[in-house]
XYZ file of C-alpha atoms in Angstrom:
302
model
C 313.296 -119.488 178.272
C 310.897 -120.264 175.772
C 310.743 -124.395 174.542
C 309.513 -125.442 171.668
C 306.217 -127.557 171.590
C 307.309 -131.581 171.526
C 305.268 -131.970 168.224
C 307.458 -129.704 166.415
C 310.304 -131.100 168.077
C 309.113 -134.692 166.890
C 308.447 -132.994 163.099
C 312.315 -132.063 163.070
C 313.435 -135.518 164.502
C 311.480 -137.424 162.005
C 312.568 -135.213 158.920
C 316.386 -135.098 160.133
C 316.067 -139.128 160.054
C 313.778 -139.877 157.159
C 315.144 -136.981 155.341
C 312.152 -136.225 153.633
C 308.852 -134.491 154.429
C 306.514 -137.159 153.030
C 308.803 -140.116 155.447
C 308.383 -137.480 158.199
C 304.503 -136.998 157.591
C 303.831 -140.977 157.409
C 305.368 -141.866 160.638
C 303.680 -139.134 163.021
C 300.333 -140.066 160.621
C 300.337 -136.235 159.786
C 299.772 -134.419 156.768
C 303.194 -133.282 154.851
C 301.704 -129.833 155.096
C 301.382 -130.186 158.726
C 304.845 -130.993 159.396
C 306.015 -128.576 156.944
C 304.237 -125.976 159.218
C 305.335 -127.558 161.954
C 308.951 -127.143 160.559
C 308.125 -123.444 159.916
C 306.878 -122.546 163.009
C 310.653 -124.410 164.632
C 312.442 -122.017 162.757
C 310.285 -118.914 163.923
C 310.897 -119.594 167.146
C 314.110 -120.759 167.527
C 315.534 -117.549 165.326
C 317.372 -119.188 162.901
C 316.826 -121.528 159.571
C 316.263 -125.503 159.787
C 315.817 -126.116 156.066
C 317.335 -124.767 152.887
C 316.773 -125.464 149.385
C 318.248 -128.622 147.469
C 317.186 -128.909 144.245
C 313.224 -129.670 144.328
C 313.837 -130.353 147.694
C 314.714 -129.483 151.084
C 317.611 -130.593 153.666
C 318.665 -129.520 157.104
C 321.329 -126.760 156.990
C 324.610 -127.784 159.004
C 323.112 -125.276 162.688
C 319.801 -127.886 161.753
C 322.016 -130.799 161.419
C 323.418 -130.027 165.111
C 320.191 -128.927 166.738
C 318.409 -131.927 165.263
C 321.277 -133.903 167.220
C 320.342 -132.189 170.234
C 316.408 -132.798 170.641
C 316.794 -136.295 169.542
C 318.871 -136.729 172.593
C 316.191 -134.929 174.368
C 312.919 -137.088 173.099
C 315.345 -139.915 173.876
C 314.941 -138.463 177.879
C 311.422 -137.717 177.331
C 310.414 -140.921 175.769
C 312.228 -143.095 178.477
C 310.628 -140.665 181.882
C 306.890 -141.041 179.493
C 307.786 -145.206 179.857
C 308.972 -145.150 184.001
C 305.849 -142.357 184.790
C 302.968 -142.317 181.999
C 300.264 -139.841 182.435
C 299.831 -140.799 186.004
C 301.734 -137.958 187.110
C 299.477 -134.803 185.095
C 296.547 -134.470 187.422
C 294.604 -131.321 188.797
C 292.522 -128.815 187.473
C 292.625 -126.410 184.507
C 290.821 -123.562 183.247
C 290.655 -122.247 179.579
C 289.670 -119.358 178.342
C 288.666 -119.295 174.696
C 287.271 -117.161 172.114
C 283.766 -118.150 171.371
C 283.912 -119.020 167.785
C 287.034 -120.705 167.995
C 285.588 -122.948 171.129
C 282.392 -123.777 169.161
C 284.022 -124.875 166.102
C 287.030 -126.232 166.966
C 287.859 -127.009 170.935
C 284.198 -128.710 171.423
C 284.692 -130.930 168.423
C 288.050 -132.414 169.235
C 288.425 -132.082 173.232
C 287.527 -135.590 174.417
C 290.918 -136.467 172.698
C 292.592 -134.575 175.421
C 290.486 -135.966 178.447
C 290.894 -139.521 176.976
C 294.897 -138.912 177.040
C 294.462 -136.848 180.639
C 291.576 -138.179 182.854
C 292.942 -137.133 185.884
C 292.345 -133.521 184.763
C 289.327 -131.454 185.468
C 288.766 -129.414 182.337
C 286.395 -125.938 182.914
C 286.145 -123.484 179.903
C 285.151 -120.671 179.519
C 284.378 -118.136 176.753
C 285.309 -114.081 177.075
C 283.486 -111.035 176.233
C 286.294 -109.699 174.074
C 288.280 -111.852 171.822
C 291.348 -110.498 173.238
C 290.726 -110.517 177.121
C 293.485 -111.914 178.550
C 292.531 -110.010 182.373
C 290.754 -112.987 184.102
C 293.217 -114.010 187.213
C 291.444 -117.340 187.606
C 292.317 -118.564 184.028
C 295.322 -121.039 183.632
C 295.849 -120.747 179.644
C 293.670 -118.216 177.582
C 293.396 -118.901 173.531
C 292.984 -115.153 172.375
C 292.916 -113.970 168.983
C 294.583 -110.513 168.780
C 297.994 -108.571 167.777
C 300.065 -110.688 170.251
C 300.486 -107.960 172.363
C 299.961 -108.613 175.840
C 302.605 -107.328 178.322
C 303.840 -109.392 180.928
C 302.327 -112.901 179.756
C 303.939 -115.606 178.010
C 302.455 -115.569 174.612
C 302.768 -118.577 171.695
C 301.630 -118.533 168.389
C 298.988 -120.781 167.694
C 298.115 -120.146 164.125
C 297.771 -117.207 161.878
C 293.742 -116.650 159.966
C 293.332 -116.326 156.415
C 289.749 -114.853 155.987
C 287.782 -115.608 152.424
C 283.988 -115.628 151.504
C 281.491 -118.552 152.458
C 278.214 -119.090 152.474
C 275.466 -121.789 151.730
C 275.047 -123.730 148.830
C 271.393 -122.954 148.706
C 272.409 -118.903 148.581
C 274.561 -120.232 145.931
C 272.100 -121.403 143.763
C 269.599 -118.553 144.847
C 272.073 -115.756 143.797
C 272.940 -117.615 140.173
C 276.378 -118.374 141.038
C 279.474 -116.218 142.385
C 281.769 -116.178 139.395
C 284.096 -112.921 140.306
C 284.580 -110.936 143.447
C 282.016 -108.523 142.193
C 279.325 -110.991 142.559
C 279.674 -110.930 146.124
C 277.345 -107.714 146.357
C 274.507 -109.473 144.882
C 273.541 -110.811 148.506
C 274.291 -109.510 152.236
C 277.007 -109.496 153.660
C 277.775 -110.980 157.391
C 279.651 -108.803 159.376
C 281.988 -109.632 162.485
C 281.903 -106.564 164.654
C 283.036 -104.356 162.676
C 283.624 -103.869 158.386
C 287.064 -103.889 158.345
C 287.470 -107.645 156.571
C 284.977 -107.467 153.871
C 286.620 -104.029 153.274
C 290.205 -105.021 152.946
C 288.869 -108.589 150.602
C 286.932 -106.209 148.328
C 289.472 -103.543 147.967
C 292.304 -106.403 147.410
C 290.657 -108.629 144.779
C 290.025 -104.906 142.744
C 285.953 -104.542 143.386
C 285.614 -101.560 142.108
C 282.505 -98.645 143.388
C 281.912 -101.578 146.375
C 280.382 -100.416 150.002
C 281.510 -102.457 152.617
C 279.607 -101.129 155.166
C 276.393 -102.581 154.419
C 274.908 -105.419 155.862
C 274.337 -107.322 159.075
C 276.762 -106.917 161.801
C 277.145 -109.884 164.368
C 278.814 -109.889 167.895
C 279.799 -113.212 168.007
C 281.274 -115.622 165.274
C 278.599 -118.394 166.113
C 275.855 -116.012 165.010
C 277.780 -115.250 161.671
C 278.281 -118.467 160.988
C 274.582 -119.496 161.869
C 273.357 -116.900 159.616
C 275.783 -117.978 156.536
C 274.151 -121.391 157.010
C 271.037 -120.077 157.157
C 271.513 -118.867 153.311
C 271.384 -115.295 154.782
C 274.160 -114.158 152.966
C 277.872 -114.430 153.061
C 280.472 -114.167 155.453
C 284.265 -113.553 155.944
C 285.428 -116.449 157.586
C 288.236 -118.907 157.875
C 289.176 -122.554 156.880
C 290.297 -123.589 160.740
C 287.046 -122.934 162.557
C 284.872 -123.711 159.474
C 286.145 -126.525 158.125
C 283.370 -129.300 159.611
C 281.166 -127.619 158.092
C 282.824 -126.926 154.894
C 283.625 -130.866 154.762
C 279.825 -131.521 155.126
C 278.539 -129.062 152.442
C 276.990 -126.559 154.963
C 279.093 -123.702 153.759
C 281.375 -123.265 150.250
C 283.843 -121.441 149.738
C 283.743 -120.000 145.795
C 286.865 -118.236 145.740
C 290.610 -118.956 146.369
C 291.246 -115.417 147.415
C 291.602 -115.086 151.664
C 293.470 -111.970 153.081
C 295.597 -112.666 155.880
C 293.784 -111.625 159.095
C 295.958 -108.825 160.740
C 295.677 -110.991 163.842
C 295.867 -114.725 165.218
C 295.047 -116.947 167.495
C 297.639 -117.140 170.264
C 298.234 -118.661 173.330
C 298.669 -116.995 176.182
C 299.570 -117.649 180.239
C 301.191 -115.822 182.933
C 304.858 -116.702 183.546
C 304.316 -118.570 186.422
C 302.202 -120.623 184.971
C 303.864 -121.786 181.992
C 305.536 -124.636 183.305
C 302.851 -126.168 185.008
C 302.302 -129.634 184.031
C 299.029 -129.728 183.087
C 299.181 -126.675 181.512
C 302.371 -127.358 179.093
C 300.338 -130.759 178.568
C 297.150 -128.963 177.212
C 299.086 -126.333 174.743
C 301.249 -129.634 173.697
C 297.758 -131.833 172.462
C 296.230 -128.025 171.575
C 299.433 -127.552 169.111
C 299.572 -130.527 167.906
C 295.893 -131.117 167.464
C 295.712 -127.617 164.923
C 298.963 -129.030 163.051
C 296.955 -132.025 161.953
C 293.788 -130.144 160.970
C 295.682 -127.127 159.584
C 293.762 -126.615 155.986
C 296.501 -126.767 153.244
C 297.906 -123.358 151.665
C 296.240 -121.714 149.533
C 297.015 -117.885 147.694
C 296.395 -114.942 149.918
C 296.877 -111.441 150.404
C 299.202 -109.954 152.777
């Protein structure tokens, strides 16, 4: 049986009692779109709807109502064994093995929040030659990025990828400006392995007579990324891993187009496994660390 992380748990509790999203958002010092995802990603995998519509609102439908019941009497539990036992308990070692990009740009900028919370465990991580090897037998939690198809291991949805242009300011400026899709052609374009992405933006946002397949192709995220820095031309990339440096100016983002990526980042752990302390306590901070930096919505293509 499958359990739901505790943060989306707590994003429930907090909405069923506050009865609002905003409430909800100000006392776990989230953003309301976080706990709105968090809310959304309940309902996916319990099976069955939390919320309906009220007006130009939302409220818990009546099977909500009764679940929400249920896990507060269950953070009630949890909250009283966290007060008798603390951390003191979560101890040991723990290897992760994450995709490159994702590790880079997101893991290595917010992990000392987990050893702070955890300093009894002993964190080793490691990065895989595919972005979808799950094989290695002396991993304890893999973060792959893939179809979510991987027999025989317990696999979680971390969060889905909506891919849309970026690239420099300075290429910007050197290129006159990119006003329409079309304008994208006017420099090179970065390419992650393969052509596929740039393929299915242009053909979606209506480029018309537009080649894809030209351009520099990179084998690792990190170099595609370095390169769009570099003012070397643009890339397809994504809000979650890019957002530091989108916050600081390094790369722009001049269109509100994305396509939704055809796969995700998910997490992923043998069976046996899955209830390890440690491990559930690393996937809890990992979930709940992407719900607060989740960038908001924005229009996309299926």
């Amino acid at each position: 049986m499958r359990i739901p992380s505790t943060q989306a748990l707590r994003a429930l509790d907090s909405f069923a009692r506050h009865g609002s999203v905003w409430r909800a958002a100000d006392e776990l010092n989230l953003t309301r779109s976080a706990v709105s995802h968090q809310l959304r990603l309940l309902e996916r995998d319990l099976g069955f709807d939390l919320l309906e519509r009220h007006g130009k609102g939302v409220i818990l439908t009546a099977r909500g109502r009764h679940y929400a019941n249920d896990v507060r009497k269950a953070l009630t539990v949890l909250g009283d064994a966290a007060l008798q036992y603390g951390n003191k308990g979560i101890g040991g070692s723990l290897s992760v093995s994450c995709t490159p990009g994702f590790a880079s740009l997101w893991l290595c900028t917010h992990i000392a929040e987990f050893q702070e919370m955890y300093p009894d465990v002993s964190l080793r991580i490691l990065t895989p030659r595919r972005l979808d090897d799950v094989s290695n037998a002396d991993i304890d939690i893999f973060i792959a990025f893939g179809d979510g198809n991987w027999p025989n291991k317990a696999v979680e949805l971390l969060c889905e990828v909506e891919f849309t242009p970026l690239c420099s300011p300075a290429l910007l400026n050197k290129i006159g400006g990119l006003n329409e899709p079309a304008d994208v052609l006017h420099a090179p374009l970065l390419h992650l392995d393969n052509f596929d992405d740039w393929t299915r933006w242009l053909a979606l946002t209506n480029v018309e007579n537009s080649d894809a397949e030209c351009g520099i192709i990179f084998s690792d995220m990190n170099l595609v990324y370095s390169a769009a820095t570099a003012g070397q031309g643009i890339a397809m990339g994504d809000e979650l891993t890019c957002r530091t440096a989108m916050i600081s100016g390094h790369l722009v983002r001049p269109f509100d187009r994305a396509i939704k990526s055809p796969r995700a980042y998910f997490l992923v752990m043998e069976h046996a496994k899955v209830d390890h302390a440690v491990s559930r306590a690393f996937a809890d901070w990992l979930k709940s660390g992407l719900a607060q930096t989740a960038p908001p919505p924005r229009p996309a293509y299926a």
